[in-house]
Amino acid sequence: MKKKLIIYVIAFSVFASILMPNYTYAAKGDTVSLSLDAAINYALENSKDIAIKEAELEKAKVKYNDDIRAVKSGEKNVDDYPTRDPIFNEAITDAALNQGMINSGALRKSVELPYDIAKWNLEMKRNEIKYNVEKAYYDLLQMEKELEIVVENLKLSEKQYNQGKVKYDLGTISNQELLGLEMGVLKAQNMYESTKMYRDLQVMSFQNTLDMPFDSDIKLTDTIKYKEHEEIDLEASVKKGLENSAMIKMSQENYELAKMTLKGISGRYPENTYRYKEQQAEVAKAEESLETARNGVEMMVRSSYLNLLTAEKQIKTYEKTIEQAQKTLEIAELSFDLGQSTATEVIQANLNLMNAKKELSAQIHAYNMALLDYENSIGFGKGM
């Protein structure tokens, strides 16, 4: 019996380890290592906004279940001209209007749509959180990379200054040139302090996005890199975006409901009555809203595609800029050693190389953001 108990405990431990997520829940003072996927999962599991949307969905589901039974009853007995509203149980003075709303499908649609919208709102909120977390993750990675580049520049400046002190002691450079190298170290130190401050602010922004304690130490396990994508067919992407968009689905359903309602009241209110004209105007408004939603989605797909192509092309340009800046620095250092250039030229070459590296990192970040926006534009969406 004891052996069996040990086996069960081991089996449970193995099973639990398989189910364990790739992160530890953050408590005050903890160091939290996060991959991008783990950060997204953490945010989804701890989101108060999602909890609210889930509660709203449950409420909508209860109302839908109650109301749809009444609608089905009304549809079953539509030829009997019910004298009471099947949903609100109120007296109906015009049974013909009630019959028209049932036959047109407007009554059923008016019950189904709020429930569908609650489901779509929950999915859009999840997509919004995923998008915001991924953007925040990339933003922080970008600042981490920028800090890394600045640290490299500081170390290089210190190395050049130490070499300069040796040359000064040997009498191969002047005191003014040594002071120039020292000034380069001070500038690099100030740049490091400034970048570190911005990095710390970015960490707080990331923590806020994930709803984590601000005094938790964050360690990102992914790295900033160029994410390749498959060849894009723009027209197919536009079509996909129009088919998948939640905003279009909502607008389409509202438009259909408006048309059904117009058809439903037409048996009671002729075309020359105020009530008919009023609903006719609602149909026109709903149609315009649908067209606006479609145009918005198409414009979003096309603009995100253009941004993606532009960012992708510029990456190669910045890669060449780094190569040129590296060669320029090597020449400046060699010329300085030979006494043919000044410390100022070496410092400027340092700055040019550092800025070229920062620009490439920023461009890769811009590309990844453009790819994220493109993927969002052809999907279900995160709302407007």
mmCIF file of C-alpha atoms in Angstrom:
data_model
loop_
_atom_site.group_PDB
_atom_site.id
_atom_site.type_symbol
_atom_site.label_atom_id
_atom_site.label_comp_id
_atom_site.label_asym_id
_atom_site.label_seq_id
_atom_site.Cartn_x
_atom_site.Cartn_y
_atom_site.Cartn_z
ATOM 1 C CA MET A 1 0.000 0.000 0.000
ATOM 2 C CA LYS A 2 2.864 2.335 0.855
ATOM 3 C CA LYS A 3 4.547 1.637 -2.512
ATOM 4 C CA LYS A 4 1.303 2.402 -4.359
ATOM 5 C CA LEU A 5 0.985 5.704 -2.499
ATOM 6 C CA ILE A 6 4.526 6.695 -3.488
ATOM 7 C CA ILE A 7 3.809 5.838 -7.135
ATOM 8 C CA TYR A 8 0.620 7.922 -7.080
ATOM 9 C CA VAL A 9 2.487 10.895 -5.572
ATOM 10 C CA ILE A 10 5.232 10.674 -8.212
ATOM 11 C CA ALA A 11 2.688 10.364 -11.018
ATOM 12 C CA PHE A 12 0.766 13.370 -9.769
ATOM 13 C CA SER A 13 3.986 15.402 -9.493
ATOM 14 C CA VAL A 14 4.947 14.606 -13.093
ATOM 15 C CA PHE A 15 1.436 15.429 -14.345
ATOM 16 C CA ALA A 16 1.414 18.709 -12.418
ATOM 17 C CA SER A 17 4.819 19.698 -13.805
ATOM 18 C CA ILE A 18 3.525 19.187 -17.354
ATOM 19 C CA LEU A 19 0.604 21.511 -16.706
ATOM 20 C CA MET A 20 2.739 24.153 -14.988
ATOM 21 C CA PRO A 21 2.928 27.398 -17.054
ATOM 22 C CA ASN A 22 6.261 28.835 -18.174
ATOM 23 C CA TYR A 23 6.265 31.596 -15.563
ATOM 24 C CA THR A 24 5.888 32.209 -11.863
ATOM 25 C CA TYR A 25 3.156 34.486 -10.596
ATOM 26 C CA ALA A 26 4.641 37.799 -9.583
ATOM 27 C CA ALA A 27 4.746 38.827 -5.975
ATOM 28 C CA LYS A 28 6.379 41.926 -4.560
ATOM 29 C CA GLY A 29 10.152 41.799 -4.874
ATOM 30 C CA ASP A 30 10.196 38.679 -7.077
ATOM 31 C CA THR A 31 12.314 38.269 -10.197
ATOM 32 C CA VAL A 32 10.027 37.115 -12.984
ATOM 33 C CA SER A 33 11.426 35.532 -16.163
ATOM 34 C CA LEU A 34 8.994 35.861 -19.047
ATOM 35 C CA SER A 35 8.908 34.710 -22.641
ATOM 36 C CA LEU A 36 6.468 36.553 -24.900
ATOM 37 C CA ASP A 37 3.958 33.696 -24.733
ATOM 38 C CA ALA A 38 4.266 33.514 -20.955
ATOM 39 C CA ALA A 39 3.727 37.272 -20.656
ATOM 40 C CA ILE A 40 0.561 37.032 -22.765
ATOM 41 C CA ASN A 41 -0.745 34.107 -20.693
ATOM 42 C CA TYR A 42 0.001 35.957 -17.461
ATOM 43 C CA ALA A 43 -1.880 39.042 -18.637
ATOM 44 C CA LEU A 44 -4.871 37.022 -19.842
ATOM 45 C CA GLU A 45 -5.136 35.075 -16.593
ATOM 46 C CA ASN A 46 -4.838 38.174 -14.398
ATOM 47 C CA SER A 47 -6.871 40.660 -16.434
ATOM 48 C CA LYS A 48 -9.699 42.391 -14.576
ATOM 49 C CA ASP A 49 -11.088 43.565 -17.926
ATOM 50 C CA ILE A 50 -11.501 39.973 -19.100
ATOM 51 C CA ALA A 51 -13.202 39.063 -15.826
ATOM 52 C CA ILE A 52 -15.680 41.896 -16.476
ATOM 53 C CA LYS A 53 -16.310 40.787 -20.072
ATOM 54 C CA GLU A 54 -16.823 37.192 -18.914
ATOM 55 C CA ALA A 55 -19.357 38.375 -16.324
ATOM 56 C CA GLU A 56 -21.135 40.412 -18.994
ATOM 57 C CA LEU A 57 -21.224 37.345 -21.236
ATOM 58 C CA GLU A 58 -22.753 35.220 -18.478
ATOM 59 C CA LYS A 59 -25.389 37.896 -17.902
ATOM 60 C CA ALA A 60 -26.140 38.056 -21.636
ATOM 61 C CA LYS A 61 -26.370 34.261 -21.772
ATOM 62 C CA VAL A 62 -28.957 34.143 -18.980
ATOM 63 C CA LYS A 63 -31.050 36.816 -20.675
ATOM 64 C CA TYR A 64 -30.721 35.086 -24.037
ATOM 65 C CA ASN A 65 -31.866 31.721 -22.626
ATOM 66 C CA ASP A 66 -34.887 33.364 -21.015
ATOM 67 C CA ASP A 67 -35.852 35.446 -24.034
ATOM 68 C CA ILE A 68 -35.254 32.852 -26.753
ATOM 69 C CA ARG A 69 -37.755 30.491 -25.147
ATOM 70 C CA ALA A 70 -40.375 33.219 -25.354
ATOM 71 C CA VAL A 71 -39.426 33.966 -28.966
ATOM 72 C CA LYS A 72 -39.697 30.299 -29.947
ATOM 73 C CA SER A 73 -43.092 30.151 -28.289
ATOM 74 C CA GLY A 74 -44.179 33.226 -30.240
ATOM 75 C CA GLU A 75 -42.887 31.750 -33.506
ATOM 76 C CA LYS A 76 -44.776 28.523 -32.840
ATOM 77 C CA ASN A 77 -48.025 30.372 -32.204
ATOM 78 C CA VAL A 78 -47.543 33.220 -34.677
ATOM 79 C CA ASP A 79 -50.762 32.451 -36.551
ATOM 80 C CA ASP A 80 -52.720 32.819 -33.320
ATOM 81 C CA TYR A 81 -51.937 36.546 -33.176
ATOM 82 C CA PRO A 82 -50.701 36.689 -29.558
ATOM 83 C CA THR A 83 -52.121 39.526 -27.545
ATOM 84 C CA ARG A 84 -49.176 39.680 -25.121
ATOM 85 C CA ASP A 85 -45.492 40.379 -25.760
ATOM 86 C CA PRO A 86 -43.726 36.959 -25.550
ATOM 87 C CA ILE A 87 -40.677 38.547 -23.890
ATOM 88 C CA PHE A 88 -41.984 41.268 -21.581
ATOM 89 C CA ASN A 89 -45.470 39.797 -21.084
ATOM 90 C CA GLU A 90 -47.046 43.183 -21.747
ATOM 91 C CA ALA A 91 -50.392 43.678 -23.422
ATOM 92 C CA ILE A 92 -50.141 44.188 -27.179
ATOM 93 C CA THR A 93 -52.754 46.352 -28.759
ATOM 94 C CA ASP A 94 -51.607 45.588 -32.284
ATOM 95 C CA ALA A 95 -51.276 41.848 -32.892
ATOM 96 C CA ALA A 96 -50.496 42.417 -36.587
ATOM 97 C CA LEU A 97 -47.331 44.314 -35.673
ATOM 98 C CA ASN A 98 -46.244 41.513 -33.362
ATOM 99 C CA GLN A 99 -46.845 38.942 -36.095
ATOM 100 C CA GLY A 100 -44.863 41.015 -38.591
ATOM 101 C CA MET A 101 -41.856 41.278 -36.241
ATOM 102 C CA ILE A 102 -41.899 37.513 -35.710
ATOM 103 C CA ASN A 103 -42.271 36.637 -39.391
ATOM 104 C CA SER A 104 -39.492 39.036 -40.470
ATOM 105 C CA GLY A 105 -37.082 37.483 -37.950
ATOM 106 C CA ALA A 106 -36.564 40.831 -36.216
ATOM 107 C CA LEU A 107 -37.747 39.539 -32.843
ATOM 108 C CA ARG A 108 -35.363 36.571 -32.893
ATOM 109 C CA LYS A 109 -32.479 38.709 -34.176
ATOM 110 C CA SER A 110 -33.032 41.297 -31.422
ATOM 111 C CA VAL A 111 -32.586 38.513 -28.848
ATOM 112 C CA GLU A 112 -29.622 36.777 -30.521
ATOM 113 C CA LEU A 113 -27.577 39.871 -31.340
ATOM 114 C CA PRO A 114 -26.857 41.108 -27.771
ATOM 115 C CA TYR A 115 -25.615 37.614 -26.849
ATOM 116 C CA ASP A 116 -23.415 37.453 -29.965
ATOM 117 C CA ILE A 117 -22.024 40.922 -29.248
ATOM 118 C CA ALA A 118 -21.126 39.887 -25.693
ATOM 119 C CA LYS A 119 -19.178 36.913 -27.105
ATOM 120 C CA TRP A 120 -17.440 39.087 -29.674
ATOM 121 C CA ASN A 121 -16.572 41.718 -27.064
ATOM 122 C CA LEU A 122 -14.871 39.066 -24.934
ATOM 123 C CA GLU A 123 -12.834 37.808 -27.886
ATOM 124 C CA MET A 124 -11.874 41.351 -28.887
ATOM 125 C CA LYS A 125 -10.794 42.134 -25.327
ATOM 126 C CA ARG A 126 -8.548 39.057 -25.342
ATOM 127 C CA ASN A 127 -7.071 40.163 -28.670
ATOM 128 C CA GLU A 128 -6.563 43.676 -27.328
ATOM 129 C CA ILE A 129 -4.654 42.342 -24.317
ATOM 130 C CA LYS A 130 -2.522 40.071 -26.512
ATOM 131 C CA TYR A 131 -1.724 43.006 -28.792
ATOM 132 C CA ASN A 132 -0.906 45.377 -25.931
ATOM 133 C CA VAL A 133 1.305 42.819 -24.183
ATOM 134 C CA GLU A 134 3.188 41.948 -27.362
ATOM 135 C CA LYS A 135 3.746 45.644 -28.098
ATOM 136 C CA ALA A 136 4.868 46.308 -24.513
ATOM 137 C CA TYR A 137 7.188 43.285 -24.658
ATOM 138 C CA TYR A 138 8.807 44.510 -27.888
ATOM 139 C CA ASP A 139 9.032 48.068 -26.529
ATOM 140 C CA LEU A 140 10.896 46.830 -23.467
ATOM 141 C CA LEU A 141 13.152 44.583 -25.572
ATOM 142 C CA GLN A 142 13.985 47.624 -27.682
ATOM 143 C CA MET A 143 14.980 49.653 -24.613
ATOM 144 C CA GLU A 144 17.011 46.714 -23.280
ATOM 145 C CA LYS A 145 18.856 46.556 -26.609
ATOM 146 C CA GLU A 146 19.426 50.302 -26.610
ATOM 147 C CA LEU A 147 20.849 50.099 -23.092
ATOM 148 C CA GLU A 148 23.122 47.255 -24.204
ATOM 149 C CA ILE A 149 24.422 49.385 -27.097
ATOM 150 C CA VAL A 150 25.047 52.344 -24.791
ATOM 151 C CA VAL A 151 26.962 50.098 -22.367
ATOM 152 C CA GLU A 152 29.125 48.893 -25.268
ATOM 153 C CA ASN A 153 29.858 52.515 -26.156
ATOM 154 C CA LEU A 154 30.763 53.325 -22.541
ATOM 155 C CA LYS A 155 33.161 50.379 -22.326
ATOM 156 C CA LEU A 156 34.744 51.358 -25.636
ATOM 157 C CA SER A 157 35.181 54.958 -24.461
ATOM 158 C CA GLU A 158 36.781 53.776 -21.214
ATOM 159 C CA LYS A 159 39.114 51.471 -23.145
ATOM 160 C CA GLN A 160 40.174 54.307 -25.434
ATOM 161 C CA TYR A 161 40.721 56.609 -22.460
ATOM 162 C CA ASN A 162 42.892 54.030 -20.668
ATOM 163 C CA GLN A 163 44.926 53.527 -23.826
ATOM 164 C CA GLY A 164 45.205 57.306 -24.092
ATOM 165 C CA LYS A 165 46.642 57.549 -20.568
ATOM 166 C CA VAL A 166 49.374 55.090 -21.530
ATOM 167 C CA LYS A 167 50.144 57.129 -24.647
ATOM 168 C CA TYR A 168 50.182 60.335 -22.619
ATOM 169 C CA ASP A 169 52.670 58.820 -20.157
ATOM 170 C CA LEU A 170 54.820 57.834 -23.142
ATOM 171 C CA GLY A 171 54.521 61.363 -24.494
ATOM 172 C CA THR A 172 52.850 60.393 -27.766
ATOM 173 C CA ILE A 173 49.671 62.457 -27.199
ATOM 174 C CA SER A 174 49.064 65.830 -25.604
ATOM 175 C CA ASN A 175 47.192 66.607 -22.401
ATOM 176 C CA GLN A 176 44.456 68.243 -24.472
ATOM 177 C CA GLU A 177 43.926 65.032 -26.437
ATOM 178 C CA LEU A 178 43.760 63.014 -23.206
ATOM 179 C CA LEU A 179 41.168 65.445 -21.844
ATOM 180 C CA GLY A 180 39.206 64.923 -25.051
ATOM 181 C CA LEU A 181 39.139 61.163 -24.452
ATOM 182 C CA GLU A 182 38.090 61.742 -20.845
ATOM 183 C CA MET A 183 35.263 63.972 -22.057
ATOM 184 C CA GLY A 184 34.166 61.112 -24.303
ATOM 185 C CA VAL A 185 33.882 58.847 -21.250
ATOM 186 C CA LEU A 186 31.812 61.448 -19.389
ATOM 187 C CA LYS A 187 29.439 61.812 -22.352
ATOM 188 C CA ALA A 188 29.105 58.042 -22.621
ATOM 189 C CA GLN A 189 28.398 57.815 -18.870
ATOM 190 C CA ASN A 190 25.684 60.481 -19.094
ATOM 191 C CA MET A 191 24.148 58.672 -22.051
ATOM 192 C CA TYR A 192 24.137 55.441 -20.059
ATOM 193 C CA GLU A 193 22.390 57.065 -17.078
ATOM 194 C CA SER A 194 19.766 58.648 -19.317
ATOM 195 C CA THR A 195 19.097 55.420 -21.229
ATOM 196 C CA LYS A 196 18.906 53.419 -18.006
ATOM 197 C CA MET A 197 16.258 55.835 -16.698
ATOM 198 C CA TYR A 198 14.155 55.379 -19.853
ATOM 199 C CA ARG A 199 14.614 51.633 -19.591
ATOM 200 C CA ASP A 200 13.340 51.677 -15.996
ATOM 201 C CA LEU A 201 10.314 53.711 -17.089
ATOM 202 C CA GLN A 202 9.655 51.177 -19.846
ATOM 203 C CA VAL A 203 9.787 48.371 -17.283
ATOM 204 C CA MET A 204 7.080 50.118 -15.253
ATOM 205 C CA SER A 205 4.962 50.544 -18.378
ATOM 206 C CA PHE A 206 5.363 46.823 -19.109
ATOM 207 C CA GLN A 207 4.429 45.906 -15.525
ATOM 208 C CA ASN A 208 1.366 48.127 -15.726
ATOM 209 C CA THR A 209 0.266 46.470 -18.982
ATOM 210 C CA LEU A 210 0.483 43.038 -17.335
ATOM 211 C CA ASP A 211 -0.972 44.277 -14.016
ATOM 212 C CA MET A 212 2.168 43.168 -12.153
ATOM 213 C CA PRO A 213 3.631 44.663 -8.948
ATOM 214 C CA PHE A 214 5.903 47.598 -9.776
ATOM 215 C CA ASP A 215 8.692 46.369 -7.504
ATOM 216 C CA SER A 216 8.986 43.012 -9.303
ATOM 217 C CA ASP A 217 12.205 42.540 -11.265
ATOM 218 C CA ILE A 218 11.491 41.611 -14.896
ATOM 219 C CA LYS A 219 13.733 39.426 -17.029
ATOM 220 C CA LEU A 220 12.696 38.938 -20.659
ATOM 221 C CA THR A 221 13.848 35.629 -22.117
ATOM 222 C CA ASP A 222 13.109 36.406 -25.787
ATOM 223 C CA THR A 223 15.365 38.655 -27.863
ATOM 224 C CA ILE A 224 14.660 41.400 -30.359
ATOM 225 C CA LYS A 225 15.055 39.921 -33.811
ATOM 226 C CA TYR A 226 13.755 40.146 -37.338
ATOM 227 C CA LYS A 227 10.587 38.026 -37.660
ATOM 228 C CA GLU A 228 10.199 36.675 -41.160
ATOM 229 C CA HIS A 229 6.772 36.434 -42.767
ATOM 230 C CA GLU A 230 5.306 34.543 -45.679
ATOM 231 C CA GLU A 231 4.770 36.266 -49.010
ATOM 232 C CA ILE A 232 1.725 38.519 -48.769
ATOM 233 C CA ASP A 233 -1.053 38.766 -51.351
ATOM 234 C CA LEU A 234 -2.503 42.196 -50.581
ATOM 235 C CA GLU A 235 -5.908 41.663 -52.208
ATOM 236 C CA ALA A 236 -6.298 38.293 -50.474
ATOM 237 C CA SER A 237 -5.342 39.981 -47.196
ATOM 238 C CA VAL A 238 -8.003 42.656 -47.689
ATOM 239 C CA LYS A 239 -10.593 39.960 -48.355
ATOM 240 C CA LYS A 240 -9.510 38.054 -45.250
ATOM 241 C CA GLY A 241 -9.690 41.187 -43.121
ATOM 242 C CA LEU A 242 -13.211 41.965 -44.364
ATOM 243 C CA GLU A 243 -14.334 38.400 -43.628
ATOM 244 C CA ASN A 244 -12.797 38.170 -40.145
ATOM 245 C CA SER A 245 -13.395 41.627 -38.671
ATOM 246 C CA ALA A 246 -15.588 41.687 -35.574
ATOM 247 C CA MET A 247 -16.494 45.322 -36.189
ATOM 248 C CA ILE A 248 -17.857 44.404 -39.617
ATOM 249 C CA LYS A 249 -19.762 41.463 -38.132
ATOM 250 C CA MET A 250 -21.423 43.792 -35.623
ATOM 251 C CA SER A 251 -22.232 46.402 -38.256
ATOM 252 C CA GLN A 252 -23.582 43.738 -40.614
ATOM 253 C CA GLU A 253 -25.840 42.268 -37.933
ATOM 254 C CA ASN A 254 -27.137 45.707 -36.935
ATOM 255 C CA TYR A 255 -27.886 46.429 -40.581
ATOM 256 C CA GLU A 256 -29.750 43.115 -40.971
ATOM 257 C CA LEU A 257 -31.758 43.800 -37.804
ATOM 258 C CA ALA A 258 -32.695 47.268 -39.052
ATOM 259 C CA LYS A 259 -33.930 45.812 -42.369
ATOM 260 C CA MET A 260 -35.871 43.041 -40.600
ATOM 261 C CA THR A 261 -37.489 45.602 -38.326
ATOM 262 C CA LEU A 262 -38.506 47.725 -41.318
ATOM 263 C CA LYS A 263 -40.060 44.678 -42.953
ATOM 264 C CA GLY A 264 -41.751 43.717 -39.690
ATOM 265 C CA ILE A 265 -43.483 47.064 -39.200
ATOM 266 C CA SER A 266 -44.436 47.505 -42.854
ATOM 267 C CA GLY A 267 -47.598 45.429 -42.412
ATOM 268 C CA ARG A 268 -48.841 47.864 -39.813
ATOM 269 C CA TYR A 269 -47.274 51.168 -40.930
ATOM 270 C CA PRO A 270 -47.465 52.132 -44.640
ATOM 271 C CA GLU A 271 -44.560 53.860 -46.386
ATOM 272 C CA ASN A 272 -46.061 57.320 -45.936
ATOM 273 C CA THR A 273 -46.220 57.087 -42.103
ATOM 274 C CA TYR A 274 -43.730 58.643 -39.682
ATOM 275 C CA ARG A 275 -42.935 55.285 -38.026
ATOM 276 C CA TYR A 276 -42.011 53.722 -41.358
ATOM 277 C CA LYS A 277 -39.882 56.713 -42.398
ATOM 278 C CA GLU A 278 -38.181 56.686 -39.005
ATOM 279 C CA GLN A 279 -37.151 53.034 -39.376
ATOM 280 C CA GLN A 280 -36.184 53.611 -42.998
ATOM 281 C CA ALA A 281 -33.720 56.242 -41.763
ATOM 282 C CA GLU A 282 -32.341 53.726 -39.245
ATOM 283 C CA VAL A 283 -31.711 51.280 -42.087
ATOM 284 C CA ALA A 284 -29.806 53.965 -44.022
ATOM 285 C CA LYS A 285 -27.711 54.804 -40.945
ATOM 286 C CA ALA A 286 -26.914 51.139 -40.331
ATOM 287 C CA GLU A 287 -25.921 50.691 -43.976
ATOM 288 C CA GLU A 288 -23.621 53.712 -43.767
ATOM 289 C CA SER A 289 -22.049 52.364 -40.560
ATOM 290 C CA LEU A 290 -21.406 49.040 -42.287
ATOM 291 C CA GLU A 291 -19.749 50.764 -45.231
ATOM 292 C CA THR A 292 -17.623 52.854 -42.852
ATOM 293 C CA ALA A 293 -16.515 49.720 -41.013
ATOM 294 C CA ARG A 294 -15.577 47.998 -44.275
ATOM 295 C CA ASN A 295 -13.605 51.012 -45.487
ATOM 296 C CA GLY A 296 -11.864 51.264 -42.121
ATOM 297 C CA VAL A 297 -10.773 47.631 -42.189
ATOM 298 C CA GLU A 298 -9.579 47.811 -45.793
ATOM 299 C CA MET A 299 -7.615 50.987 -45.112
ATOM 300 C CA MET A 300 -6.064 49.386 -42.011
ATOM 301 C CA VAL A 301 -4.961 46.303 -43.985
ATOM 302 C CA ARG A 302 -3.500 48.331 -46.846
ATOM 303 C CA SER A 303 -1.717 50.870 -44.627
ATOM 304 C CA SER A 304 -0.248 48.208 -42.332
ATOM 305 C CA TYR A 305 0.994 46.324 -45.410
ATOM 306 C CA LEU A 306 2.727 49.459 -46.749
ATOM 307 C CA ASN A 307 4.289 50.158 -43.346
ATOM 308 C CA LEU A 308 5.535 46.573 -43.207
ATOM 309 C CA LEU A 309 7.173 46.738 -46.646
ATOM 310 C CA THR A 310 8.793 50.099 -45.901
ATOM 311 C CA ALA A 311 10.189 48.969 -42.548
ATOM 312 C CA GLU A 312 11.479 45.739 -44.076
ATOM 313 C CA LYS A 313 13.376 47.529 -46.863
ATOM 314 C CA GLN A 314 15.000 50.005 -44.467
ATOM 315 C CA ILE A 315 16.513 47.255 -42.300
ATOM 316 C CA LYS A 316 19.081 46.398 -44.987
ATOM 317 C CA THR A 317 20.033 50.069 -45.289
ATOM 318 C CA TYR A 318 20.751 50.343 -41.566
ATOM 319 C CA GLU A 319 22.763 47.102 -41.624
ATOM 320 C CA LYS A 320 25.081 48.659 -44.229
ATOM 321 C CA THR A 321 25.301 51.845 -42.150
ATOM 322 C CA ILE A 322 26.673 49.824 -39.217
ATOM 323 C CA GLU A 323 29.309 48.214 -41.439
ATOM 324 C CA GLN A 324 30.427 51.638 -42.669
ATOM 325 C CA ALA A 325 30.451 53.127 -39.150
ATOM 326 C CA GLN A 326 32.545 50.209 -37.867
ATOM 327 C CA LYS A 327 35.130 50.709 -40.622
ATOM 328 C CA THR A 328 35.191 54.466 -39.988
ATOM 329 C CA LEU A 329 35.900 53.871 -36.292
ATOM 330 C CA GLU A 330 38.726 51.449 -37.070
ATOM 331 C CA ILE A 331 40.299 54.010 -39.419
ATOM 332 C CA ALA A 332 39.889 56.801 -36.846
ATOM 333 C CA GLU A 333 41.540 54.700 -34.111
ATOM 334 C CA LEU A 334 44.434 53.742 -36.398
ATOM 335 C CA SER A 335 44.907 57.352 -37.512
ATOM 336 C CA PHE A 336 44.868 58.465 -33.876
ATOM 337 C CA ASP A 337 47.545 55.889 -33.028
ATOM 338 C CA LEU A 338 49.669 57.264 -35.870
ATOM 339 C CA GLY A 339 49.069 60.831 -34.739
ATOM 340 C CA GLN A 340 47.131 61.683 -37.891
ATOM 341 C CA SER A 341 43.736 62.358 -36.256
ATOM 342 C CA THR A 342 42.413 63.825 -33.019
ATOM 343 C CA ALA A 343 40.574 62.396 -30.028
ATOM 344 C CA THR A 344 37.502 64.335 -31.155
ATOM 345 C CA GLU A 345 37.395 62.350 -34.393
ATOM 346 C CA VAL A 346 37.632 59.080 -32.475
ATOM 347 C CA ILE A 347 34.820 60.127 -30.124
ATOM 348 C CA GLN A 348 32.636 61.130 -33.070
ATOM 349 C CA ALA A 349 33.300 57.769 -34.737
ATOM 350 C CA ASN A 350 32.222 56.065 -31.486
ATOM 351 C CA LEU A 351 28.989 58.038 -31.460
ATOM 352 C CA ASN A 352 28.309 57.306 -35.129
ATOM 353 C CA LEU A 353 28.702 53.562 -34.572
ATOM 354 C CA MET A 354 26.510 53.630 -31.471
ATOM 355 C CA ASN A 355 23.806 55.614 -33.266
ATOM 356 C CA ALA A 356 23.924 53.263 -36.265
ATOM 357 C CA LYS A 357 23.376 50.269 -33.971
ATOM 358 C CA LYS A 358 20.520 52.053 -32.198
ATOM 359 C CA GLU A 359 18.903 52.955 -35.516
ATOM 360 C CA LEU A 360 19.057 49.347 -36.732
ATOM 361 C CA SER A 361 17.565 48.099 -33.474
ATOM 362 C CA ALA A 362 14.815 50.722 -33.697
ATOM 363 C CA GLN A 363 14.087 49.755 -37.310
ATOM 364 C CA ILE A 364 13.780 46.053 -36.461
ATOM 365 C CA HIS A 365 11.407 47.098 -33.675
ATOM 366 C CA ALA A 366 9.401 49.218 -36.137
ATOM 367 C CA TYR A 367 9.233 46.262 -38.523
ATOM 368 C CA ASN A 368 7.991 43.911 -35.795
ATOM 369 C CA MET A 369 5.345 46.467 -34.809
ATOM 370 C CA ALA A 370 4.268 46.798 -38.451
ATOM 371 C CA LEU A 371 3.987 43.013 -38.720
ATOM 372 C CA LEU A 372 1.945 42.931 -35.512
ATOM 373 C CA ASP A 373 -0.403 45.611 -36.893
ATOM 374 C CA TYR A 374 -0.755 43.743 -40.185
ATOM 375 C CA GLU A 375 -1.613 40.460 -38.455
ATOM 376 C CA ASN A 376 -4.173 42.280 -36.318
ATOM 377 C CA SER A 377 -5.722 43.978 -39.362
ATOM 378 C CA ILE A 378 -6.578 40.672 -41.068
ATOM 379 C CA GLY A 379 -7.831 38.946 -37.917
ATOM 380 C CA PHE A 380 -10.887 39.190 -35.695
ATOM 381 C CA GLY A 381 -9.606 42.483 -34.353
ATOM 382 C CA LYS A 382 -9.284 44.209 -31.018
ATOM 383 C CA GLY A 383 -11.949 46.854 -31.454
ATOM 384 C CA MET A 384 -11.541 50.428 -32.583
#
